[in-house]
mmCIF file of C-alpha atoms in Angstrom:
data_model
loop_
_atom_site.group_PDB
_atom_site.id
_atom_site.type_symbol
_atom_site.label_atom_id
_atom_site.label_comp_id
_atom_site.label_asym_id
_atom_site.label_seq_id
_atom_site.Cartn_x
_atom_site.Cartn_y
_atom_site.Cartn_z
ATOM 1 C CA LYS G 729 32.923 33.080 -208.445
ATOM 2 C CA ASN G 730 31.876 37.165 -208.697
ATOM 3 C CA ALA G 731 28.238 36.931 -210.117
ATOM 4 C CA PRO G 732 27.993 38.770 -213.150
ATOM 5 C CA MET G 733 28.019 42.240 -214.770
ATOM 6 C CA THR G 734 25.723 43.589 -216.762
ATOM 7 C CA THR G 735 25.323 47.181 -218.566
ATOM 8 C CA ASN G 736 22.217 49.025 -217.189
ATOM 9 C CA ALA G 737 20.460 51.808 -219.520
ATOM 10 C CA ALA G 738 22.079 54.328 -218.258
ATOM 11 C CA GLY G 739 25.411 52.720 -218.988
ATOM 12 C CA GLY G 740 26.375 51.612 -215.679
ATOM 13 C CA THR G 741 26.777 48.673 -214.473
ATOM 14 C CA SER G 742 24.839 45.742 -211.919
ATOM 15 C CA GLN G 743 25.486 43.061 -210.100
ATOM 16 C CA ARG G 744 23.259 40.039 -208.890
ATOM 17 C CA GLY G 745 24.068 37.768 -205.987
ATOM 18 C CA SER G 746 21.697 35.564 -204.480
ATOM 19 C CA TYR G 747 22.179 35.296 -199.654
ATOM 20 C CA ASN G 748 19.799 33.045 -198.930
ATOM 21 C CA ASN G 749 19.215 32.098 -195.435
ATOM 22 C CA ASN G 750 21.959 28.574 -193.419
ATOM 23 C CA SER G 751 18.124 26.397 -193.639
ATOM 24 C CA PRO G 752 16.905 26.741 -197.054
ATOM 25 C CA SER G 753 14.839 23.653 -196.501
ATOM 26 C CA ASN G 754 13.350 21.866 -193.287
ATOM 27 C CA ASP G 755 12.629 17.845 -192.457
ATOM 28 C CA ASN G 756 8.447 19.321 -192.770
ATOM 29 C CA GLY G 757 8.784 20.080 -196.992
ATOM 30 C CA PHE G 758 8.717 23.599 -196.155
ATOM 31 C CA ARG G 759 10.716 26.493 -197.810
ATOM 32 C CA THR G 760 12.775 29.698 -197.383
ATOM 33 C CA THR G 761 12.791 32.442 -199.682
ATOM 34 C CA THR G 762 16.271 32.503 -201.164
ATOM 35 C CA LYS G 763 16.378 36.505 -201.913
ATOM 36 C CA THR G 764 18.257 38.099 -205.269
ATOM 37 C CA HIS G 765 20.342 41.836 -204.902
ATOM 38 C CA LEU G 766 20.587 43.425 -207.026
ATOM 39 C CA LEU G 767 23.845 46.643 -207.052
ATOM 40 C CA THR G 768 23.427 49.702 -209.366
ATOM 41 C CA THR G 769 26.853 50.706 -209.111
ATOM 42 C CA GLY G 770 27.607 53.785 -211.513
ATOM 43 C CA ASP G 771 31.017 52.945 -212.898
ATOM 44 C CA GLU G 772 34.274 49.905 -213.262
ATOM 45 C CA ASP G 773 35.640 51.819 -209.751
ATOM 46 C CA SER G 774 32.468 51.843 -208.086
ATOM 47 C CA ALA G 775 31.947 47.963 -209.036
ATOM 48 C CA LYS G 776 34.829 47.159 -207.138
ATOM 49 C CA LEU G 777 34.385 49.985 -204.005
ATOM 50 C CA THR G 778 31.615 48.537 -203.684
ATOM 51 C CA ARG G 779 32.753 44.701 -203.964
ATOM 52 C CA ALA G 780 35.078 45.534 -201.613
ATOM 53 C CA VAL G 781 32.516 46.731 -199.372
ATOM 54 C CA TRP G 782 30.253 43.945 -199.262
ATOM 55 C CA ASP G 783 33.369 40.830 -199.827
ATOM 56 C CA LYS G 784 32.403 37.624 -198.378
ATOM 57 C CA ASP G 785 35.352 36.975 -196.503
ATOM 58 C CA HIS G 786 34.941 40.357 -194.190
ATOM 59 C CA PHE G 787 31.827 38.216 -192.943
ATOM 60 C CA ASP G 788 33.156 34.713 -193.331
ATOM 61 C CA GLU G 789 32.744 33.364 -189.762
ATOM 62 C CA SER G 790 35.807 30.709 -189.352
ATOM 63 C CA GLN G 791 37.543 33.900 -189.596
ATOM 64 C CA SER G 792 35.626 36.608 -187.539
ATOM 65 C CA SER G 793 37.724 35.478 -184.897
ATOM 66 C CA SER G 794 40.966 35.442 -185.798
ATOM 67 C CA SER G 795 40.190 38.400 -188.087
ATOM 68 C CA ALA G 796 41.771 40.972 -185.453
ATOM 69 C CA ASN G 797 45.177 39.349 -185.092
ATOM 70 C CA ASN G 798 45.927 38.707 -188.319
ATOM 71 C CA LEU G 799 46.111 42.677 -189.513
ATOM 72 C CA GLU G 800 49.638 42.892 -187.727
ATOM 73 C CA SER G 801 51.748 43.895 -190.593
ATOM 74 C CA ASP G 802 51.093 46.870 -193.133
ATOM 75 C CA GLY G 803 51.626 44.525 -195.797
ATOM 76 C CA GLU G 804 48.537 41.289 -194.607
ATOM 77 C CA GLN G 805 46.003 44.973 -193.728
ATOM 78 C CA GLN G 806 46.463 46.211 -197.917
ATOM 79 C CA GLN G 807 46.652 42.716 -198.825
ATOM 80 C CA GLN G 808 42.906 41.851 -197.193
ATOM 81 C CA ASN G 809 41.689 45.459 -198.155
ATOM 82 C CA ALA G 810 42.609 44.766 -201.949
ATOM 83 C CA GLN G 811 40.258 41.215 -202.058
ATOM 84 C CA VAL G 812 37.681 42.727 -203.465
ATOM 85 C CA ASN G 813 35.953 39.584 -205.411
ATOM 86 C CA ASP G 814 33.780 37.106 -203.964
ATOM 87 C CA ILE G 815 31.825 39.328 -202.756
ATOM 88 C CA PHE G 816 28.096 37.915 -204.221
ATOM 89 C CA SER G 817 27.696 33.543 -203.303
ATOM 90 C CA ALA G 818 27.213 32.676 -207.299
ATOM 91 C CA GLU G 819 23.338 31.333 -207.813
ATOM 92 C CA GLY G 820 23.087 27.524 -207.202
ATOM 93 C CA THR G 821 26.935 27.968 -204.805
ATOM 94 C CA ASP G 822 26.172 26.312 -201.243
ATOM 95 C CA ILE G 823 28.023 29.507 -199.709
ATOM 96 C CA VAL G 824 26.126 31.704 -197.310
ATOM 97 C CA ILE G 825 26.128 35.378 -196.322
ATOM 98 C CA PRO G 826 24.239 35.500 -193.051
ATOM 99 C CA TYR G 827 22.439 38.690 -193.501
ATOM 100 C CA GLU G 828 22.771 39.937 -190.038
ATOM 101 C CA GLU G 829 26.971 40.308 -189.566
ATOM 102 C CA ILE G 830 26.515 41.494 -193.072
ATOM 103 C CA ASP G 831 24.560 44.780 -191.416
ATOM 104 C CA LEU G 832 25.813 44.112 -188.042
ATOM 105 C CA SER G 833 29.316 43.488 -187.113
ATOM 106 C CA VAL G 834 30.613 46.031 -189.753
ATOM 107 C CA PRO G 835 34.128 44.125 -189.206
ATOM 108 C CA PRO G 836 38.062 46.331 -188.690
ATOM 109 C CA SER G 837 38.662 45.392 -192.956
ATOM 110 C CA VAL G 838 35.215 46.978 -193.822
ATOM 111 C CA TYR G 839 35.560 50.314 -190.637
ATOM 112 C CA SER G 840 38.702 50.467 -188.841
ATOM 113 C CA HIS G 841 39.784 53.623 -187.076
ATOM 114 C CA PRO G 842 42.620 53.358 -184.200
ATOM 115 C CA SER G 843 40.561 54.834 -181.715
ATOM 116 C CA VAL G 844 37.946 52.701 -181.652
ATOM 117 C CA ASP G 845 40.108 49.217 -182.050
ATOM 118 C CA GLY G 846 44.142 50.120 -180.872
ATOM 119 C CA LYS G 847 45.162 47.745 -182.818
ATOM 120 C CA SER G 848 44.875 48.692 -186.688
ATOM 121 C CA SER G 849 47.565 51.539 -187.074
ATOM 122 C CA GLU G 850 45.637 52.959 -190.017
ATOM 123 C CA GLN G 851 42.186 54.203 -190.665
ATOM 124 C CA ILE G 852 39.973 52.016 -193.358
ATOM 125 C CA ASP G 853 36.794 53.234 -193.917
ATOM 126 C CA LEU G 854 34.805 51.181 -197.688
ATOM 127 C CA VAL G 855 31.797 53.061 -196.986
ATOM 128 C CA TRP G 856 32.913 56.709 -196.371
ATOM 129 C CA ASP G 857 35.020 55.793 -199.969
ATOM 130 C CA LEU G 858 32.050 54.205 -201.912
ATOM 131 C CA MET G 859 30.153 57.172 -200.747
ATOM 132 C CA LEU G 860 32.800 59.507 -201.648
ATOM 133 C CA HIS G 861 33.287 57.572 -205.126
ATOM 134 C CA GLU G 862 29.967 58.397 -206.331
ATOM 135 C CA ALA G 863 28.692 61.033 -205.059
ATOM 136 C CA LYS G 864 31.431 62.060 -206.998
ATOM 137 C CA VAL G 865 30.124 59.958 -210.293
ATOM 138 C CA GLU G 866 26.861 61.888 -209.744
ATOM 139 C CA ALA G 867 27.861 65.600 -209.541
ATOM 140 C CA ALA G 868 29.417 65.057 -213.060
ATOM 141 C CA ARG G 869 25.475 63.718 -213.642
ATOM 142 C CA GLU G 870 23.873 66.366 -212.228
ATOM 143 C CA PRO G 871 25.370 69.919 -212.992
ATOM 144 C CA LEU G 872 22.491 71.397 -211.283
ATOM 145 C CA LEU G 873 23.935 69.666 -208.012
ATOM 146 C CA VAL G 874 27.475 69.802 -208.059
ATOM 147 C CA SER G 875 27.342 72.882 -205.365
ATOM 148 C CA PHE G 876 25.335 70.780 -203.157
ATOM 149 C CA LEU G 877 26.884 67.191 -203.503
ATOM 150 C CA TYR G 878 30.208 69.390 -202.795
ATOM 151 C CA SER G 879 29.709 71.140 -199.664
ATOM 152 C CA THR G 880 27.739 68.113 -198.408
ATOM 153 C CA ILE G 881 30.015 64.958 -198.874
ATOM 154 C CA ILE G 882 32.907 66.242 -201.210
ATOM 155 C CA ASN G 883 34.535 68.342 -199.931
ATOM 156 C CA HIS G 884 34.574 66.745 -196.024
ATOM 157 C CA PRO G 885 37.399 64.208 -194.780
ATOM 158 C CA THR G 886 35.266 62.053 -193.142
ATOM 159 C CA LEU G 887 31.561 60.474 -192.777
ATOM 160 C CA GLU G 888 31.875 62.182 -189.558
ATOM 161 C CA SER G 889 32.314 65.773 -190.331
ATOM 162 C CA ALA G 890 29.582 65.231 -193.662
ATOM 163 C CA LEU G 891 27.719 63.976 -191.391
ATOM 164 C CA ALA G 892 27.251 66.457 -189.169
ATOM 165 C CA PHE G 893 27.118 69.041 -191.620
ATOM 166 C CA HIS G 894 24.015 68.291 -194.154
ATOM 167 C CA LEU G 895 22.037 67.888 -189.822
ATOM 168 C CA ALA G 896 22.952 70.252 -188.642
ATOM 169 C CA ASN G 897 21.367 72.395 -192.053
ATOM 170 C CA ARG G 898 18.356 70.515 -191.769
ATOM 171 C CA LEU G 899 17.494 71.629 -187.915
ATOM 172 C CA SER G 900 19.396 74.658 -187.912
ATOM 173 C CA ASN G 901 16.660 77.740 -186.882
ATOM 174 C CA PRO G 902 16.921 80.938 -185.635
ATOM 175 C CA ALA G 903 17.132 79.620 -181.528
ATOM 176 C CA MET G 904 19.882 77.925 -182.747
ATOM 177 C CA LEU G 905 22.914 78.225 -185.066
ATOM 178 C CA SER G 906 22.939 75.460 -187.362
ATOM 179 C CA THR G 907 27.216 75.796 -186.161
ATOM 180 C CA GLN G 908 26.211 74.854 -182.312
ATOM 181 C CA ILE G 909 24.852 72.010 -183.617
ATOM 182 C CA MET G 910 26.832 70.811 -185.705
ATOM 183 C CA SER G 911 29.341 71.119 -182.665
ATOM 184 C CA LEU G 912 27.452 68.922 -180.823
ATOM 185 C CA ILE G 913 25.951 66.085 -183.621
ATOM 186 C CA ARG G 914 30.372 65.835 -183.779
ATOM 187 C CA GLU G 915 30.665 65.786 -180.395
ATOM 188 C CA ALA G 916 28.395 63.168 -179.618
ATOM 189 C CA LEU G 917 30.344 60.728 -182.333
ATOM 190 C CA ASP G 918 34.363 61.513 -181.005
ATOM 191 C CA ALA G 919 32.749 60.243 -177.791
ATOM 192 C CA ASP G 920 31.038 57.276 -178.846
ATOM 193 C CA PRO G 921 32.966 54.941 -180.831
ATOM 194 C CA ASP G 922 29.529 52.365 -181.461
ATOM 195 C CA PHE G 923 28.131 55.409 -182.584
ATOM 196 C CA ARG G 924 30.468 55.834 -185.388
ATOM 197 C CA ARG G 925 30.428 52.407 -186.522
ATOM 198 C CA ASN G 926 26.391 52.356 -185.865
ATOM 199 C CA LEU G 927 25.841 54.889 -188.693
ATOM 200 C CA ARG G 928 27.752 52.517 -190.831
ATOM 201 C CA ALA G 929 25.311 49.472 -190.243
ATOM 202 C CA ASP G 930 21.981 52.011 -190.575
ATOM 203 C CA ILE G 931 23.318 52.684 -193.624
ATOM 204 C CA LEU G 932 24.472 49.913 -194.997
ATOM 205 C CA ALA G 933 20.800 48.299 -193.988
ATOM 206 C CA VAL G 934 19.242 51.115 -195.915
ATOM 207 C CA ARG G 935 21.051 50.708 -198.991
ATOM 208 C CA ASP G 936 20.477 46.558 -198.917
ATOM 209 C CA ARG G 937 16.630 46.557 -197.695
ATOM 210 C CA ASP G 938 14.996 49.747 -200.117
ATOM 211 C CA PRO G 939 14.541 49.051 -204.159
ATOM 212 C CA ALA G 940 14.922 52.561 -204.068
ATOM 213 C CA CYS G 941 18.137 53.450 -202.865
ATOM 214 C CA ASN G 942 20.081 53.305 -205.857
ATOM 215 C CA CYS G 943 23.712 54.479 -204.275
ATOM 216 C CA LEU G 944 25.013 55.875 -200.732
ATOM 217 C CA PRO G 945 24.596 59.426 -201.144
ATOM 218 C CA ASP G 946 20.883 58.539 -201.423
ATOM 219 C CA VAL G 947 20.594 58.017 -198.462
ATOM 220 C CA PHE G 948 22.614 60.036 -196.538
ATOM 221 C CA LEU G 949 20.751 63.006 -198.948
ATOM 222 C CA TYR G 950 17.164 62.532 -198.803
ATOM 223 C CA PHE G 951 15.875 59.489 -196.223
ATOM 224 C CA LYS G 952 14.788 60.968 -193.348
ATOM 225 C CA GLY G 953 14.565 57.864 -191.351
ATOM 226 C CA PHE G 954 18.456 58.005 -192.225
ATOM 227 C CA HIS G 955 18.344 61.727 -191.279
ATOM 228 C CA ALA G 956 16.168 60.648 -187.708
ATOM 229 C CA LEU G 957 17.610 58.533 -187.194
ATOM 230 C CA GLN G 958 21.544 59.865 -186.509
ATOM 231 C CA THR G 959 19.340 62.447 -184.971
ATOM 232 C CA TYR G 960 17.827 59.668 -182.124
ATOM 233 C CA ARG G 961 21.376 59.062 -181.247
ATOM 234 C CA VAL G 962 23.196 61.799 -180.903
ATOM 235 C CA SER G 963 19.724 63.072 -178.661
ATOM 236 C CA HIS G 964 20.318 59.512 -176.691
ATOM 237 C CA TYR G 965 23.978 60.679 -176.634
ATOM 238 C CA LEU G 966 22.453 63.696 -174.736
ATOM 239 C CA TRP G 967 20.374 62.440 -172.679
ATOM 240 C CA LYS G 968 23.324 59.453 -170.866
ATOM 241 C CA SER G 969 25.617 62.400 -170.250
ATOM 242 C CA GLY G 970 22.665 64.134 -168.560
ATOM 243 C CA ARG G 971 21.741 66.985 -170.843
ATOM 244 C CA ARG G 972 18.284 66.215 -170.469
ATOM 245 C CA VAL G 973 16.673 69.812 -171.553
ATOM 246 C CA LEU G 974 18.810 69.401 -174.869
ATOM 247 C CA ALA G 975 17.684 66.413 -175.962
ATOM 248 C CA HIS G 976 14.145 67.240 -175.389
ATOM 249 C CA TYR G 977 14.862 70.399 -177.101
ATOM 250 C CA LEU G 978 16.917 67.337 -181.001
ATOM 251 C CA GLN G 979 13.801 64.947 -180.686
ATOM 252 C CA SER G 980 11.152 68.538 -180.722
ATOM 253 C CA GLN G 981 13.477 69.423 -184.130
ATOM 254 C CA VAL G 982 13.379 66.544 -185.416
ATOM 255 C CA SER G 983 9.281 65.778 -184.825
ATOM 256 C CA GLN G 984 8.197 69.086 -186.221
ATOM 257 C CA ASN G 985 10.937 68.790 -189.286
ATOM 258 C CA MET G 986 10.443 64.999 -190.224
ATOM 259 C CA GLN G 987 7.608 64.002 -188.520
ATOM 260 C CA ILE G 988 8.877 61.398 -186.633
ATOM 261 C CA ASP G 989 8.832 61.311 -183.263
ATOM 262 C CA ILE G 990 11.754 59.331 -180.979
ATOM 263 C CA HIS G 991 12.156 59.377 -177.725
ATOM 264 C CA PRO G 992 16.523 60.239 -176.293
ATOM 265 C CA ASN G 993 15.859 57.300 -173.749
ATOM 266 C CA ALA G 994 14.469 54.480 -176.230
ATOM 267 C CA THR G 995 17.288 52.140 -176.828
ATOM 268 C CA LEU G 996 17.791 51.818 -180.184
ATOM 269 C CA GLY G 997 20.318 48.340 -181.968
ATOM 270 C CA SER G 998 22.203 48.647 -185.064
ATOM 271 C CA GLY G 999 21.639 48.741 -188.701
ATOM 272 C CA ILE G 1000 18.182 50.103 -187.852
ATOM 273 C CA MET G 1001 16.070 51.019 -190.775
ATOM 274 C CA LEU G 1002 13.572 53.643 -190.721
ATOM 275 C CA ASP G 1003 10.932 53.464 -194.137
ATOM 276 C CA HIS G 1004 9.503 56.779 -195.010
ATOM 277 C CA GLY G 1005 9.386 57.526 -191.802
ATOM 278 C CA THR G 1006 6.370 59.792 -191.499
ATOM 279 C CA GLY G 1007 4.756 59.094 -188.528
ATOM 280 C CA ILE G 1008 6.951 56.921 -186.515
ATOM 281 C CA VAL G 1009 6.142 57.286 -182.997
ATOM 282 C CA ILE G 1010 9.327 55.308 -180.067
ATOM 283 C CA GLY G 1011 8.390 56.168 -176.317
ATOM 284 C CA GLU G 1012 10.954 57.153 -173.840
ATOM 285 C CA THR G 1013 10.874 52.626 -172.473
ATOM 286 C CA ALA G 1014 10.751 51.397 -175.662
ATOM 287 C CA HIS G 1015 13.803 48.777 -177.028
ATOM 288 C CA LEU G 1016 13.968 47.627 -180.704
ATOM 289 C CA GLY G 1017 16.238 45.371 -181.546
ATOM 290 C CA HIS G 1018 19.531 44.921 -184.061
ATOM 291 C CA ASN G 1019 18.577 44.171 -187.753
ATOM 292 C CA CYS G 1020 15.022 46.128 -187.852
ATOM 293 C CA SER G 1021 12.885 47.389 -189.910
ATOM 294 C CA VAL G 1022 10.157 50.340 -189.391
ATOM 295 C CA LEU G 1023 7.793 51.190 -191.556
ATOM 296 C CA HIS G 1024 5.719 54.693 -191.979
ATOM 297 C CA HIS G 1025 2.736 55.420 -189.105
ATOM 298 C CA VAL G 1026 4.442 51.931 -186.808
ATOM 299 C CA THR G 1027 3.904 53.682 -182.829
ATOM 300 C CA LEU G 1028 5.379 51.520 -179.700
ATOM 301 C CA GLY G 1029 3.313 52.533 -177.415
ATOM 302 C CA GLY G 1030 3.306 52.938 -173.656
ATOM 303 C CA SER G 1031 0.791 51.841 -170.817
ATOM 304 C CA GLY G 1032 0.817 53.387 -168.015
ATOM 305 C CA LYS G 1033 1.796 56.724 -166.223
ATOM 306 C CA LYS G 1034 5.306 58.243 -166.008
ATOM 307 C CA GLY G 1035 8.544 56.306 -164.336
ATOM 308 C CA VAL G 1036 7.108 53.255 -165.275
ATOM 309 C CA ASP G 1037 7.902 50.646 -168.247
ATOM 310 C CA ARG G 1038 5.641 51.331 -170.584
ATOM 311 C CA HIS G 1039 6.721 50.674 -174.069
ATOM 312 C CA PRO G 1040 7.749 47.220 -175.979
ATOM 313 C CA LYS G 1041 10.712 45.433 -176.108
ATOM 314 C CA ILE G 1042 11.208 44.604 -179.660
ATOM 315 C CA GLY G 1043 13.239 41.623 -180.406
ATOM 316 C CA ASN G 1044 16.295 41.465 -183.049
ATOM 317 C CA GLY G 1045 14.795 40.904 -187.260
ATOM 318 C CA VAL G 1046 11.260 42.437 -186.877
ATOM 319 C CA LEU G 1047 9.360 43.618 -189.151
ATOM 320 C CA LEU G 1048 6.502 45.795 -188.379
ATOM 321 C CA GLY G 1049 4.531 46.848 -191.164
ATOM 322 C CA ALA G 1050 2.818 50.277 -192.277
ATOM 323 C CA GLY G 1051 0.308 51.324 -189.212
ATOM 324 C CA ALA G 1052 1.254 48.781 -187.293
ATOM 325 C CA SER G 1053 0.023 49.862 -183.116
ATOM 326 C CA VAL G 1054 2.492 47.869 -180.697
ATOM 327 C CA LEU G 1055 1.125 48.905 -176.813
ATOM 328 C CA GLY G 1056 2.993 48.323 -173.685
ATOM 329 C CA ASN G 1057 5.119 46.576 -172.049
ATOM 330 C CA ILE G 1058 5.253 43.518 -174.176
ATOM 331 C CA ASN G 1059 8.192 41.319 -176.115
ATOM 332 C CA ILE G 1060 7.927 41.328 -179.440
ATOM 333 C CA GLY G 1061 9.624 37.975 -180.681
ATOM 334 C CA ASP G 1062 12.768 38.051 -182.891
ATOM 335 C CA GLY G 1063 11.944 37.756 -186.383
ATOM 336 C CA CYS G 1064 7.780 38.226 -186.222
ATOM 337 C CA GLN G 1065 6.563 39.887 -189.176
ATOM 338 C CA VAL G 1066 3.342 41.956 -188.160
ATOM 339 C CA GLY G 1067 1.675 42.734 -190.951
ATOM 340 C CA ALA G 1068 0.069 46.732 -192.164
ATOM 341 C CA GLY G 1069 -2.001 48.233 -189.737
ATOM 342 C CA THR G 1070 -2.051 45.066 -186.556
ATOM 343 C CA LEU G 1071 -2.678 45.889 -183.249
ATOM 344 C CA VAL G 1072 -0.733 44.431 -180.746
ATOM 345 C CA ILE G 1073 -1.127 44.000 -177.326
ATOM 346 C CA GLU G 1074 0.012 41.153 -175.963
ATOM 347 C CA ASP G 1075 3.418 39.116 -176.433
ATOM 348 C CA LEU G 1076 4.535 37.623 -179.828
ATOM 349 C CA PRO G 1077 7.434 34.621 -178.897
ATOM 350 C CA PRO G 1078 9.664 34.715 -182.041
ATOM 351 C CA ARG G 1079 9.078 33.831 -185.837
ATOM 352 C CA SER G 1080 5.703 34.500 -185.385
ATOM 353 C CA VAL G 1081 3.328 36.320 -188.107
ATOM 354 C CA ALA G 1082 1.066 37.964 -186.845
ATOM 355 C CA VAL G 1083 -1.524 40.534 -188.453
ATOM 356 C CA GLY G 1084 -5.342 41.966 -187.215
ATOM 357 C CA VAL G 1085 -7.179 43.690 -184.369
ATOM 358 C CA PRO G 1086 -6.658 42.818 -182.552
ATOM 359 C CA ALA G 1087 -3.494 40.776 -182.901
ATOM 360 C CA LYS G 1088 -4.230 37.173 -184.147
ATOM 361 C CA ILE G 1089 -1.200 34.889 -185.164
ATOM 362 C CA ILE G 1090 -1.059 33.627 -187.896
ATOM 363 C CA GLY G 1091 1.473 31.566 -188.746
ATOM 364 C CA ARG G 1092 5.816 30.779 -188.082
ATOM 365 C CA PHE G 1093 8.367 31.133 -190.232
ATOM 366 C CA VAL G 1094 10.128 27.769 -190.804
ATOM 367 C CA ASP G 1095 13.616 28.975 -190.698
ATOM 368 C CA VAL G 1096 14.974 29.923 -186.872
ATOM 369 C CA THR G 1097 17.337 32.566 -188.552
ATOM 370 C CA ALA G 1098 15.075 33.816 -190.687
ATOM 371 C CA GLN G 1099 14.399 37.482 -191.222
ATOM 372 C CA PRO G 1100 11.879 39.183 -192.377
ATOM 373 C CA SER G 1101 13.322 43.230 -191.870
ATOM 374 C CA ILE G 1102 16.089 41.808 -194.756
ATOM 375 C CA GLY G 1103 13.638 40.865 -197.291
ATOM 376 C CA MET G 1104 11.046 43.567 -196.532
ATOM 377 C CA ASN G 1105 8.468 41.018 -197.804
ATOM 378 C CA GLN G 1106 5.462 41.760 -196.929
ATOM 379 C CA LEU G 1107 2.455 38.691 -196.067
ATOM 380 C CA GLY G 1108 0.360 38.083 -198.746
ATOM 381 C CA SER G 1109 3.215 38.087 -201.658
ATOM 382 C CA LYS G 1110 5.023 34.644 -202.863
ATOM 383 C CA GLU G 1111 7.967 35.748 -201.758
ATOM 384 C CA SER G 1112 7.244 35.994 -197.920
ATOM 385 C CA ASP G 1113 4.624 32.947 -197.814
ATOM 386 C CA GLU G 1114 7.428 30.328 -198.926
ATOM 387 C CA GLY G 1115 9.045 30.470 -196.045
ATOM 388 C CA ILE G 1116 6.177 30.558 -193.326
ATOM 389 C CA ALA G 1117 4.181 28.386 -192.103
ATOM 390 C CA PHE G 1118 0.568 28.986 -191.576
ATOM 391 C CA TYR G 1119 -1.511 27.584 -188.907
ATOM 392 C CA ILE G 1120 -4.649 26.226 -190.595
#
């Protein structure tokens, strides 16, 4: 069933639905938190596009393995694209939409390009369709931003073109023109299909997790954590291509302009949110897994000299609180939550909850599929504590 549509104070519509994990409770009586999610849209057309992006059928496990084989004819493709209903499960139903699939897979029914999968005969990009529509809505609402919105989003044919233009203008200086930087960004995007898919997973991750985000253009235009992450992906491509001086140049520009320092050789997964971003440092041999959320002033720092694998390895679905420092070649397991201001210098097992200086494990998530990076619930809140078994 569709979640009910309501009218907000600004005259737009919103749709409320609920997500939960696969195990709402366990034998010990602990109960995990069901996250209620609110999507705000500008009008009915935007609501339909939003439903298309978040259609539960995109993420049905029973269909995922055979979805590519079911898209052989144009008629079937159009039929699947038209499925804009049932995006959220109504509260109280048993249907589950796993967050990890929404953020990470970006399946062919949401984004498909002939050069990527080699099977579809047409390009599908519901993320770009939604962002383009929302940009037009915002341009109609705010005349002073019409020129800005048209030059950065509406006049561009693709998300890749818009990203290259916008980042180039943010990173340009007298030493390197915006047109030169734009050419580098397009080169990286054209050469790396994973980059293009990660771009969409990253923007959806912010749109889904940050309550301050009202629409996709907000993420694309204003969130410097998103800008720094995409510039890192360009510099990582250059680093792997042997153009290390140029990769370091982009790293330096991001550090100066956005106060975020990510080494080009670090490995970052998909569906990542760098919230606020200021002061984040990620070192050369660090690894940050899929679906992680990193708040401001987080350090993934090294211990040791040059040439040594000296930085942390962070698993999937991890939430690193503001000001947390993780130092040395240690492992932080999947689904961990590290509290604000915590200093971690030893391994953390999966699903651990750690706080303090130095870090002390105070509990463990009951649900083995828990991803605290999704709920963004800080320790001490009712929503966070309900899903944690605390040690006495």
